Coordinates of C-alpha atoms and ligand atoms in Angstrom, one line a residue:
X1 CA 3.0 15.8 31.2
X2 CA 1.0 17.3 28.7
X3 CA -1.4 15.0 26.6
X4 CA -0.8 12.6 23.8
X5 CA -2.9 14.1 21.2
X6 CA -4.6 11.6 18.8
X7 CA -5.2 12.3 15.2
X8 CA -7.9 9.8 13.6
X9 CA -7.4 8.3 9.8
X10 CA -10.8 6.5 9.3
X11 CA -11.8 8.9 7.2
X12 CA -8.7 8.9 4.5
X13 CA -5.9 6.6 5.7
X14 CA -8.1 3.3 7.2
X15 CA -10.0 3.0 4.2
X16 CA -7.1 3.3 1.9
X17 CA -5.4 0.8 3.7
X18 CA -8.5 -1.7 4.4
X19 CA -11.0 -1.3 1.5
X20 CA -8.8 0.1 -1.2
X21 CA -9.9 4.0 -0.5
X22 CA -13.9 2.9 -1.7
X23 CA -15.6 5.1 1.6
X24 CA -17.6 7.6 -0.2
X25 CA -18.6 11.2 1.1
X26 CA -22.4 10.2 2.0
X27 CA -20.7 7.3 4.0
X28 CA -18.5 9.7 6.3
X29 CA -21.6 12.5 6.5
X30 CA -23.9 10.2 8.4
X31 CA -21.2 10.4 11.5
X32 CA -18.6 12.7 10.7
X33 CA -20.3 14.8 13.1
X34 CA -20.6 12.7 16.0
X35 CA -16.6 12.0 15.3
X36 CA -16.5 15.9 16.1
X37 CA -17.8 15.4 19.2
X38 CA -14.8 13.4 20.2
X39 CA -11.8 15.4 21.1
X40 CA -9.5 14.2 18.5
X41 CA -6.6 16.4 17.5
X42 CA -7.2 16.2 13.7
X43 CA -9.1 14.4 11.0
X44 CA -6.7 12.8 8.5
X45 CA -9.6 13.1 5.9
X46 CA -8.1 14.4 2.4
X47 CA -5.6 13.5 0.3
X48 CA -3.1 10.5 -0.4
X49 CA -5.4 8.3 -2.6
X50 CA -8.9 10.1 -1.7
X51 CA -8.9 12.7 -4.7
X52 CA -8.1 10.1 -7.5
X53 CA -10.1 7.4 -5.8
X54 CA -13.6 10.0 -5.8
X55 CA -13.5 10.6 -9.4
X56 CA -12.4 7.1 -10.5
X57 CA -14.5 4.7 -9.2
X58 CA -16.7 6.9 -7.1
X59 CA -18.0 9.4 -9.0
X60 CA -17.8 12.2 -6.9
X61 CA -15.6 15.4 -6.8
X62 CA -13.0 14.9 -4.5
X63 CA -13.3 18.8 -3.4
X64 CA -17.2 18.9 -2.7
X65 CA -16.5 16.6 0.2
X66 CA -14.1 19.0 2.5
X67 CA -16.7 21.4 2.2
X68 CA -19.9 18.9 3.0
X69 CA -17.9 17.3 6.0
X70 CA -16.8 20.9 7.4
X71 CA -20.4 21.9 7.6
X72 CA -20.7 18.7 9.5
X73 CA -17.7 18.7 11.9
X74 CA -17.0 22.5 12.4
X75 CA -15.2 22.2 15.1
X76 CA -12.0 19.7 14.6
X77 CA -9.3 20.2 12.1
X78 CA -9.0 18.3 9.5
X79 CA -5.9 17.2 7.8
X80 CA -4.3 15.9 4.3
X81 CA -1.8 14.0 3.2
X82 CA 0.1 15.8 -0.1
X83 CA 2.9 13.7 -1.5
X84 CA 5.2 16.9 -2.2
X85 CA 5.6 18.1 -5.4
X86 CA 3.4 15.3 -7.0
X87 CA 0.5 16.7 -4.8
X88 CA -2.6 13.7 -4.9
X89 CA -0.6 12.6 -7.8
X90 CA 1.6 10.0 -9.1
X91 CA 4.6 12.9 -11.0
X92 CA 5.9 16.2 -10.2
X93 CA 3.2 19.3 -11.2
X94 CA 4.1 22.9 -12.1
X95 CA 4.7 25.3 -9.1
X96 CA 1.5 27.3 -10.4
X97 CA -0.9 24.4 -9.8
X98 CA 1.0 23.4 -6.4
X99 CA -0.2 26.8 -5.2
X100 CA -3.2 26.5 -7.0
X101 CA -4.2 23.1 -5.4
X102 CA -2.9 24.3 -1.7
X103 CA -4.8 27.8 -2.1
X104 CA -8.1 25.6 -2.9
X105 CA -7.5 22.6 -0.3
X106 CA -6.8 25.8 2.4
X107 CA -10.3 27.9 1.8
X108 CA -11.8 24.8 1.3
X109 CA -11.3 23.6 5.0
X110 CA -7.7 21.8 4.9
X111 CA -6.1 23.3 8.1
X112 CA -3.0 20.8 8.8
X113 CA -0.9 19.6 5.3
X114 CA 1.1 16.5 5.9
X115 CA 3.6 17.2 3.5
X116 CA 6.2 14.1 2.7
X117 CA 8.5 12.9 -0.4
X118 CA 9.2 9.7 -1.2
X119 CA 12.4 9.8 -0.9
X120 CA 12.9 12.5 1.7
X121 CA 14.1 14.5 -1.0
X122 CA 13.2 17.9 0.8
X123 CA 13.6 19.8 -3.0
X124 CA 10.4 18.1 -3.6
X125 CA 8.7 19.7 -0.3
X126 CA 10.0 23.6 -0.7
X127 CA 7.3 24.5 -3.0
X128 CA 4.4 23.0 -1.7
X129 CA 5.7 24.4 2.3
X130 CA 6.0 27.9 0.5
X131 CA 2.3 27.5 -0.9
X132 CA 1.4 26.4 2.8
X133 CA 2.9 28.9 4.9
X134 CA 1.8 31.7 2.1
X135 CA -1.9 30.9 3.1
X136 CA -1.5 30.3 6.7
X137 CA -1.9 26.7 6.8
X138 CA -0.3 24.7 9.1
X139 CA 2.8 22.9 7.7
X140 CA 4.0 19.2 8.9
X141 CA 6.7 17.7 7.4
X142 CA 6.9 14.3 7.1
X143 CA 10.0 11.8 7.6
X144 CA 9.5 9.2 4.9
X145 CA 10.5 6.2 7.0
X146 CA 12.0 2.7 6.2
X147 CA 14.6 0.5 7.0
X148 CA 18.2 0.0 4.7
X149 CA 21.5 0.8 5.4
X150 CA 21.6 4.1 4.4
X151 CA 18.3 4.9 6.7
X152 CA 19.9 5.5 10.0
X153 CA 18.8 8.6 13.3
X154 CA 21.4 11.1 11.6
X155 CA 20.1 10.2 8.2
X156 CA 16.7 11.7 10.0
X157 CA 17.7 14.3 11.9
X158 CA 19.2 15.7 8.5
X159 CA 16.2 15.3 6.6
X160 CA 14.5 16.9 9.8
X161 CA 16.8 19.9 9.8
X162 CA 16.4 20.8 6.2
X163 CA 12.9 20.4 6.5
X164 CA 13.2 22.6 9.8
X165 CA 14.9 25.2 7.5
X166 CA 11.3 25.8 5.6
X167 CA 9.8 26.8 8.6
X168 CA 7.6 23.6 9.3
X169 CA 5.3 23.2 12.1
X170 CA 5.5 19.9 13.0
X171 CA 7.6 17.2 12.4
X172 CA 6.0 13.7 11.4
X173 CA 7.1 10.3 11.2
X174 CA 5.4 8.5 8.7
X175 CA 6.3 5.0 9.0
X176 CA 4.1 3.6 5.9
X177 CA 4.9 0.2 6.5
X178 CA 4.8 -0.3 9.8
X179 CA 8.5 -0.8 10.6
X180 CA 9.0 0.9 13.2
X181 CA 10.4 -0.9 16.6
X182 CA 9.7 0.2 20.2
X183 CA 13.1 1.1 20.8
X184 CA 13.7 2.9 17.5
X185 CA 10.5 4.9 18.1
X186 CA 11.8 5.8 21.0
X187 CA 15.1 6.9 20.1
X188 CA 14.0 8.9 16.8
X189 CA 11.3 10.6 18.7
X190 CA 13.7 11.5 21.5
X191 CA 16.4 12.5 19.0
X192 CA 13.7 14.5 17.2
X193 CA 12.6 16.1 20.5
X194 CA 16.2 17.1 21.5
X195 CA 16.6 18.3 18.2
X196 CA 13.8 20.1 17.4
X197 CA 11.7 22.6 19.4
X198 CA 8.3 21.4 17.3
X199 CA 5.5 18.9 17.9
X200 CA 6.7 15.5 16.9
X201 CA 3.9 13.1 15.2
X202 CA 3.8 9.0 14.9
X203 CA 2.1 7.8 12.3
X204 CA 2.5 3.8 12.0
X205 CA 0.0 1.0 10.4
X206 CA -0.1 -2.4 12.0
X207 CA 1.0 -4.9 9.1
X208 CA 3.9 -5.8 11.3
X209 CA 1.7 -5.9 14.8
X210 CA 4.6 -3.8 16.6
X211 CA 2.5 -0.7 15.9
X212 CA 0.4 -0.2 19.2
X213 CA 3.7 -1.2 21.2
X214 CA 5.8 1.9 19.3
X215 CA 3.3 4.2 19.6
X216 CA 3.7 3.4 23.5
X217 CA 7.3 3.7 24.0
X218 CA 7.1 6.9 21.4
X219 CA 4.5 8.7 23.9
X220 CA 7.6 7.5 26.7
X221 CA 9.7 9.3 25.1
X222 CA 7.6 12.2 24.1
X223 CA 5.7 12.2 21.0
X224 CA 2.8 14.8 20.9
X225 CA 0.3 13.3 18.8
X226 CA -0.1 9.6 17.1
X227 CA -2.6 8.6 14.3
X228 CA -5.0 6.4 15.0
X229 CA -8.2 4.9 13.4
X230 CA -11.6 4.0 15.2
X231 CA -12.2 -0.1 15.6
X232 CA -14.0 -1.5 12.5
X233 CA -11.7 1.0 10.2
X234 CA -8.1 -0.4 12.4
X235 CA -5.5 -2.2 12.7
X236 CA -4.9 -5.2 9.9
X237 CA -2.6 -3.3 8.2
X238 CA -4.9 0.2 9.2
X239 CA -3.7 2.0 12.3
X240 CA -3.9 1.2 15.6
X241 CA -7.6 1.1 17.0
X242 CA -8.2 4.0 19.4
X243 CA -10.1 2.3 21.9
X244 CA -6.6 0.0 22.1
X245 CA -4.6 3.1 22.5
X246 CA -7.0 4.7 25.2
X247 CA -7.2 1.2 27.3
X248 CA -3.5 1.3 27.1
X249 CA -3.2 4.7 28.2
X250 CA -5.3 4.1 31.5
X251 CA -3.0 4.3 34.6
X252 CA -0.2 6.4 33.2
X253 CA 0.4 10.0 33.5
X254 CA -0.7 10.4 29.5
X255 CA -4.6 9.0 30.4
X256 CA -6.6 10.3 27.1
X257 CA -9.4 12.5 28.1
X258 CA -11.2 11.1 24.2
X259 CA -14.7 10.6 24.9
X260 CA -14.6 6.8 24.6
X261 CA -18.3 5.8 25.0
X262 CA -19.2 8.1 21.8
X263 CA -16.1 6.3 20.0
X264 CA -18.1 2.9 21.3
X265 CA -21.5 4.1 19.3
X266 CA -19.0 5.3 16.2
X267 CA -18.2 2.4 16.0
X268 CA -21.1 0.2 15.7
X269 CA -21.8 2.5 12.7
X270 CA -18.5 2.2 11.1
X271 CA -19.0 -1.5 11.3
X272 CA -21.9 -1.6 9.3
X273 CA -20.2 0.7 6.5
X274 CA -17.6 -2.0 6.4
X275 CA -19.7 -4.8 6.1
X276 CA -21.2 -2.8 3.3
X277 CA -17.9 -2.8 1.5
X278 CA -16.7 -6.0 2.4
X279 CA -16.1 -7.4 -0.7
X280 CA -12.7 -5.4 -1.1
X281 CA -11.1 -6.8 2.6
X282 CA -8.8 -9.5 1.6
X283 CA -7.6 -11.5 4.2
X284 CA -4.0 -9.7 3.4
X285 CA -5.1 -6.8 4.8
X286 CA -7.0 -7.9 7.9
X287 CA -3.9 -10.2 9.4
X288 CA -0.9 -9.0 11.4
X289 CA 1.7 -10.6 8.7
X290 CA 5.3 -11.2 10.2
X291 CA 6.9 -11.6 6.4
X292 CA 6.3 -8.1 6.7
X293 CA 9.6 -7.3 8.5
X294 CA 10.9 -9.3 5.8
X295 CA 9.3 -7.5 2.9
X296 CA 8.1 -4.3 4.2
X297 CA 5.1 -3.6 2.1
X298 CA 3.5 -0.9 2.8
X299 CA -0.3 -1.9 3.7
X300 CA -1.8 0.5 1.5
X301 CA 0.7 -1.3 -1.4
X302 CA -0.4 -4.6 -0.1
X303 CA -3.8 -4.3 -0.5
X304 CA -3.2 -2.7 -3.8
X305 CA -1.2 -5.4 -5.0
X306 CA -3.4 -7.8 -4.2
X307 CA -6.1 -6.1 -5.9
X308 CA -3.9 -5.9 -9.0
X309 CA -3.5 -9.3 -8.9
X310 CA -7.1 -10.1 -9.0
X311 CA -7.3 -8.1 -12.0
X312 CA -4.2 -10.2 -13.7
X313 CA -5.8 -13.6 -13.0
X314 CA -1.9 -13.8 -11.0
X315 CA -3.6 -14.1 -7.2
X316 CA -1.7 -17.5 -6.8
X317 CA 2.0 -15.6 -7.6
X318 CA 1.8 -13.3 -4.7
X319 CA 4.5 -15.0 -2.3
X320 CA 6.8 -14.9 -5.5
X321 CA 6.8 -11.2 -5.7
X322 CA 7.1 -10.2 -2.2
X323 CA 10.3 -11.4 -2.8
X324 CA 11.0 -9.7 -5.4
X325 CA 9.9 -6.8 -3.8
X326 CA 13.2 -6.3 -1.8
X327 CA 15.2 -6.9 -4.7
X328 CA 14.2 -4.3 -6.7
X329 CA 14.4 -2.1 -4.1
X330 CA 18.0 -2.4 -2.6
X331 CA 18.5 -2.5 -6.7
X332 CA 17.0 0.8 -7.3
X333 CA 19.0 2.4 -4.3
X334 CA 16.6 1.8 -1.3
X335 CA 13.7 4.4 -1.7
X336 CA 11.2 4.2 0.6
X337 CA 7.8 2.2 -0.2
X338 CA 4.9 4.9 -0.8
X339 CA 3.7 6.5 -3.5
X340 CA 4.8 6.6 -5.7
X341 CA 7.8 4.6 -5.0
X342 CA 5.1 1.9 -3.6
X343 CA 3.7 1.7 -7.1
X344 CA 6.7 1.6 -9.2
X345 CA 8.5 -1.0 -7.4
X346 CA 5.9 -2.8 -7.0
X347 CA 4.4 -2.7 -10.7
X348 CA 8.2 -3.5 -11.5
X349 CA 8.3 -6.3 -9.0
X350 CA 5.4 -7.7 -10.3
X351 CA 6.4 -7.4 -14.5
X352 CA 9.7 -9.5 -13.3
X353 CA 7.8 -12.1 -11.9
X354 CA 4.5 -12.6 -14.7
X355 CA 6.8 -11.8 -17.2
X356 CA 9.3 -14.8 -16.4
X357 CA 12.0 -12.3 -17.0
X358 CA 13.6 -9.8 -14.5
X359 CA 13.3 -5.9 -16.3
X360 CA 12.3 -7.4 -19.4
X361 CA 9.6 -5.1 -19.3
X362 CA 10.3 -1.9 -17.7
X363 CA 7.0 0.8 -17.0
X364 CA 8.0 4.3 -18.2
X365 CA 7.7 5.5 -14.7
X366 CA 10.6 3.2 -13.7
X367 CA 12.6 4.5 -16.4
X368 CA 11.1 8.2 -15.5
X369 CA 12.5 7.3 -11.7
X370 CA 16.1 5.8 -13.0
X371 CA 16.8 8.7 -15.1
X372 CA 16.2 10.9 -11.6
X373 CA 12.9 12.6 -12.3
X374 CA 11.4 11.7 -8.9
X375 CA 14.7 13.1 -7.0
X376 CA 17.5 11.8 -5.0
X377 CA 17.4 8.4 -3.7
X378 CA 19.4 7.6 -0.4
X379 CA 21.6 5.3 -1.8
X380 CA 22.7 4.7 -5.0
X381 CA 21.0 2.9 -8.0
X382 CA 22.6 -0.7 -9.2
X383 CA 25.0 0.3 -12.2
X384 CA 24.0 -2.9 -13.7
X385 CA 20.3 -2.5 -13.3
X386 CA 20.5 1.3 -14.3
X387 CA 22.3 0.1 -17.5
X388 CA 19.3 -2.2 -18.5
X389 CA 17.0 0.3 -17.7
X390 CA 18.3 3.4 -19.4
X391 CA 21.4 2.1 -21.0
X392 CA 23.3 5.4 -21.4
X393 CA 20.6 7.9 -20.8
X394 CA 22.0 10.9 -18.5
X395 CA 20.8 11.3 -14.9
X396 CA 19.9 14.1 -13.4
X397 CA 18.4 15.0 -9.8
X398 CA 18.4 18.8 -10.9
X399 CA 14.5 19.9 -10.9
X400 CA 13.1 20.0 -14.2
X401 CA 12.9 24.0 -15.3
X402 CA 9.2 23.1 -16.9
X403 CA 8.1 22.9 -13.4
X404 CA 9.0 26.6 -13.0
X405 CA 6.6 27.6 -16.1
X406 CA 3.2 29.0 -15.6
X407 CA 0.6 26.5 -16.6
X408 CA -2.4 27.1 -15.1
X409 CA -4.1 29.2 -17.4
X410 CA -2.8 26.5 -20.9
X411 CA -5.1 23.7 -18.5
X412 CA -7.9 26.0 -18.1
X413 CA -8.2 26.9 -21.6
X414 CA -8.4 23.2 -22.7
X415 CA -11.5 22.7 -20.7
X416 CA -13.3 25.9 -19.8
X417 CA -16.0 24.5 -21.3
X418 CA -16.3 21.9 -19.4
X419 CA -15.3 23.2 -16.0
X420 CA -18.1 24.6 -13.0
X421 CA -15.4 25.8 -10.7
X422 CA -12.0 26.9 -10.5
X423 CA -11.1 23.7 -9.2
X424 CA -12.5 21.8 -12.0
X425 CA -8.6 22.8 -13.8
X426 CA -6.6 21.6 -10.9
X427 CA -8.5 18.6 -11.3
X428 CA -8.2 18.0 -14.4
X429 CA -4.3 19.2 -14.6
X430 CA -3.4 16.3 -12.1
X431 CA -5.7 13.9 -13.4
X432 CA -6.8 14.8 -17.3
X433 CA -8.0 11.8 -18.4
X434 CA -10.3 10.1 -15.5
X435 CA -11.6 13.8 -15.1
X436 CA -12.7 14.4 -18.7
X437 CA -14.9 11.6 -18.0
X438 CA -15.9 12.6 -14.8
X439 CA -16.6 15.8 -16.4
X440 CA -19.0 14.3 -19.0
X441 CA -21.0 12.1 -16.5
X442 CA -21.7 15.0 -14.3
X443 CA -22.8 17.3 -17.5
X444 CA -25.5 14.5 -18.4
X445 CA -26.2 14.1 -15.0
X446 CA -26.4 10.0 -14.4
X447 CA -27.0 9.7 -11.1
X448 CA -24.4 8.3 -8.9
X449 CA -23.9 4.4 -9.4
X450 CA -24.3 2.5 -6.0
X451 CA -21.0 0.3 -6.6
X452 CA -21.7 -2.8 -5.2
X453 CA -17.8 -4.3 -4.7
X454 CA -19.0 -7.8 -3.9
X455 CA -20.9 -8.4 -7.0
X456 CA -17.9 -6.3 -9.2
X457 CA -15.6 -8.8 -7.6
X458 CA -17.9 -12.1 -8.5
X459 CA -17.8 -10.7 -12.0
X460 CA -15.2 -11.1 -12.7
X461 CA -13.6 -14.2 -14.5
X462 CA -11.5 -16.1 -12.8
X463 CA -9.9 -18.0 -15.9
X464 CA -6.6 -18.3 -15.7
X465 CA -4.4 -16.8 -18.0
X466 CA -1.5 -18.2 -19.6
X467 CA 1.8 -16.3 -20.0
X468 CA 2.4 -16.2 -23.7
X469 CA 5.7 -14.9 -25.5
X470 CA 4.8 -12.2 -27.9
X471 CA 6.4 -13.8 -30.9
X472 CA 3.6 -16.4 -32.1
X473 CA 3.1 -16.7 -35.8
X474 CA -0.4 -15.5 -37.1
X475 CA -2.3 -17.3 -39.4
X476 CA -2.2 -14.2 -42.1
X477 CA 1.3 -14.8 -42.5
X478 CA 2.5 -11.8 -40.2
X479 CA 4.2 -11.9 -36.9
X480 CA 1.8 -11.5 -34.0
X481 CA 2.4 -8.8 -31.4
X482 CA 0.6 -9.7 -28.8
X483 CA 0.0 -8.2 -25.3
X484 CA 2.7 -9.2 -22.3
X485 CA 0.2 -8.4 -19.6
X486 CA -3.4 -7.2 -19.3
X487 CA -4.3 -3.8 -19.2
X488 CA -6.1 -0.8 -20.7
X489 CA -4.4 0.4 -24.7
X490 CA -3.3 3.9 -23.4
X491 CA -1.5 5.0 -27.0
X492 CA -1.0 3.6 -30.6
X493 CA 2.4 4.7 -32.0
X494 CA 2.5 2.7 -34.7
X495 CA 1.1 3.6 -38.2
X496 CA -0.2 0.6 -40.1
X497 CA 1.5 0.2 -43.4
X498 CA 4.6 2.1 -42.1
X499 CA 7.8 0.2 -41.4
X500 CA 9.1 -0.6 -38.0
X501 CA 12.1 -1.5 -36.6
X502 CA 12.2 -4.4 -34.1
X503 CA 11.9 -3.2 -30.2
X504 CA 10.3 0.6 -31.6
X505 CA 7.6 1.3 -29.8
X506 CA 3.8 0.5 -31.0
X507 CA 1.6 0.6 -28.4
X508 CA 1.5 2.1 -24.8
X509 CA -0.7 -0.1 -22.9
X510 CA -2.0 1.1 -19.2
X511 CA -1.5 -1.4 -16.3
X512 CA -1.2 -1.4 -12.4
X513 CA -1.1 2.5 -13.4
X514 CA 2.0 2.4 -15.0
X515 CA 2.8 3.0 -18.7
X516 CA 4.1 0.0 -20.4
X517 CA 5.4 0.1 -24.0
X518 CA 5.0 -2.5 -25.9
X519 CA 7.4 -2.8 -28.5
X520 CA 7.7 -4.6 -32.1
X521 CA 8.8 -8.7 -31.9
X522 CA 10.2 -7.9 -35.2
X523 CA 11.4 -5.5 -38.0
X524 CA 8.9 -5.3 -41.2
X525 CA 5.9 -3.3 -42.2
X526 CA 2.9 -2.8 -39.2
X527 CA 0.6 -5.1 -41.6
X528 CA -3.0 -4.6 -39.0
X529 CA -3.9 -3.2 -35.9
X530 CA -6.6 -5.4 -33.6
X531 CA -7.2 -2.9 -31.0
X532 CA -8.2 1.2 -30.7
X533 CA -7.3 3.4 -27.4
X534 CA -8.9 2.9 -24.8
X535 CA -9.6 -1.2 -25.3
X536 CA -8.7 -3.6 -22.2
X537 CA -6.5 -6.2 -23.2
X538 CA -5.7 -9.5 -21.6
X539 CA -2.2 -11.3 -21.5
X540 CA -1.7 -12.8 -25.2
X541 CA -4.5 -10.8 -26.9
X542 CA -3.2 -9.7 -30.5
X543 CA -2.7 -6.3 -30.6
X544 CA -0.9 -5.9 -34.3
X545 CA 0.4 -8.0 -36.8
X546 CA 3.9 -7.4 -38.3
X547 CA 4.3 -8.3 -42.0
Ligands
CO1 CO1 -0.2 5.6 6.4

């Protein structure tokens, strides 16, 4: 019996799942290279919410640190997660800056891309596979997995063979949520084994608490390699710790030859680096929660709800809209909860519930995912729900012919001023606008802040918001347009002393990372605007007045 190989997530998954993605790369450097030392199959280090987190709230370049931990840990590989054709991203990119962005992440140090889509919509995988096997990376395709009625073994093993069809290396199953149950493990790895003459990978968090238990009846069965995270940075709804897989291990024919005692001393440093950044563990994330099987929330879309609801003043709603959770999803045809699907049903989730009003606001990207721009979903979308959503707007799951166009070089001449490196335009083509800043810090050089979540957290005010309709008089004699929820003015549409019809669109306003519009309560002139792009809102703040 060969070996179970064991891939460890500390370094990108744990984190995104426990402390909302906030490790930074001096963090990891300290013992990244004593990690090396261990014998693990991979580093899951890169990618899923590590690029946009560095340059948002970190200030750091997300591609500096594959090259500062490689010189540090030479000798295993590391790994990233890409999310398909939407990369690090939350949309679909060009096929020039997929290739672009795997070219970079390969000579930068990336050896092993986990590639998944959402929805197991394999169009969405081709071009990134292409980019992967053009450079000699390894290729692992990911099963995107959940639990419907549509999301059966032969619903797998189909995904599986198309994905087999693009020449992958090695077939993963990422079960986001934690779903998974010992026997089904067992039976889709076996399946997948029969199947398939290719390394098959279980990658399972433990929000549910079956996690540890799966991963044991999956190595039965014959799984090669499982994800797991090192003790301060597991379980909660973080992988299984490897210590717990390696004690379980002992006395069967898969023993791990890991060197344990230097995972002991790692971890006595990773403890202290989480008690540094304790401020973001919510007890959410730390507890095995049972509703889970009920809701199945992801635990990175847990703790990022959570979070979100800090921000909203809306903690106390939370039991509300993991029930709504599951609504919204069988409504919107069952996709799978990660990102993006993660974000949209959840931001949607969430607008039904603070809003008092199911889909009375609807985030563009919800719209964007109706209308079929994210792909194929495994079953179909509620003709009801699609109706208030898009009304008649066509659907289409054909890929969007833009994609096909060269873009590259139109990126690179918006901000070759600004840029130090090549990758500078990939950055800034998948994020532009948290980049430009980025950009303009690093030109005037302001040392790196030292963020301190615990006092970002006290902070904050904890008044609570009241829910206020967005038709209140104002005293000028206009109607108020006020804002529905809190969040960052993205775009002003409206032209003040223009006419506007009630519902156009006036302002786009930025929440929960979703675009909301926010239309006009009423039909007149747009008499005054309150607020200029790039202002942060709160729930009732008047935005415009209507005359
Ligand atoms: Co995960």
């Amino acid at each position: 019996m060969p070996k179970v190989k064991i891939t460890d997530t500390t370094l990108r998954d744990a984190h995104q799942s426990l402390i909302a993605t906030r490790l930074g790369t001096e963090d990891m450097l300290e013992i990244v290279g004593e990690m090396d030392k261990v014998g693990f199959h991979s580093f899951e280090m890169w990618g899923g919410a590590t690029f946009d987190s560095a340059i948002r709230y970190l200030n750091e370049d997300p591609w500096e640190r594959i090259t500062k931990l490689k010189e540090e840990a030479p000798k295993t590989p590391f790994q990233m997660l890409l999310r398909g054709q939407n990369l690090v991203g939350y949309k679909h990119y060009p096929d020039d800056i997929v290739h672009k962005f795997v070219e970079a992440s390969f000579t930068r140090g990336i050896d092993i891309f986990r590639i998944f889509d959402a929805l197991n919509d394999i169009r969405n995988m081709e071009v990134p596979i292409e980019a992967i096997k053009k450079v000699g990376g390894h290729a692992q395709g990911a099963l995107s997995y959940t639990i419907s009625p549509v999301h059966t073994i032969e619903y797998y093993i189909k995904v599986a063979e198309e994905m087999v069809g693009l020449e992958i290396d090695s077939i993963c199953i990422k079960d986001m949520a934690g779903l998974i149950n010992p026997m089904d493990a067992y039976n889709l790895v076996k399946s997948l084994k029969e199947n398939f003459d290719l390394p098959v990978c279980l990658h399972s968090h433990c929000t549910s608490g079956m996690a540890p238990t799966s991963y044991f009846k999956a190595i039965e069965a014959g799984v090669d390699i499982i994800d797991t995270a090192i003790g301060p940075f597991s379980f909660g709804t973080s992988q299984p710790g490897v210590e717990t897989m390696y004690a379980m291990l002992e006395n069967t024919e898969h023993k791990s030859d890991l060197d344990i005692e230097r995972i002991y001393k790692i971890a006595n440093y990773l403890k202290k680096l989480r008690d540094k950044h304790k401020g973001l563990l919510s007890e959410a994330s730390l507890t095995v929660n049972t509703q889970i099987l009920h809701f199945q929330i992801p635990g990175g879309m847990m703790s990022n709800l959570v979070s979100q609801l800090k921000e909203q003043n809306a903690e106390n709603r939370l039991d509300e809209i993991l029930l709504e959770v599951p609504k919204v999803r069988a409504e919107l045809g069952y996709p799978p909860l990660v990102t993006p699907l993660s974000q949209i049903v959840g931001a949607q989730a969430t607008l039904n519930v603070l809003s008092g009003q199911r889909y009375k606001l609807i985030p563009n990207e919800v719209k964007n995912y109706v209308k079929g721009l994210y792909g194929k979903p495994a079953a179909p979308i509620n003709k009801d729900i699609q109706k208030i959503i898009i009304g008649d707007e066509k659907v289409s799951y054909e890929k969007s012919p833009e994609l096909k166009k060269p873009s590259y070089q139109k990126f690179k001449d918006e901000v070759k001023d600004k840029i130090e490196k090549e990758e500078d335009v990939i950055s800034y083509a998948l994020f532009p606008e948290i980049v430009l800043n980025f950009f303009e810090t690093r030109k005037n050089k302001v040392p790196t802040p030292k963020v301190e979540h615990k006092e970002v957290e006290k902070a904050a005010p904890k008044e609570v918001t009241k829910q206020q309709t967005s038709q209140q008089p104002h005293t000028n004699g206009g109607v108020a347009l006020r804002a529905p929820l809190p969040g960052a003015v993205l775009k002003i549409i409206g032209e003040i002393g223009k006419p506007v019809k009630k519902d156009s669109v006036l302002f786009i306003i930025s929440a929960m990372k979703m675009e909301n519009e926010i239309v006009s309560p009423a039909s007149g002139v747009l008499q005054k605007v309150y607020v200029k792009e790039g202002d942060v809102v709160k729930t009732g703040d008047v935005l415009a007045t209507i005359a």
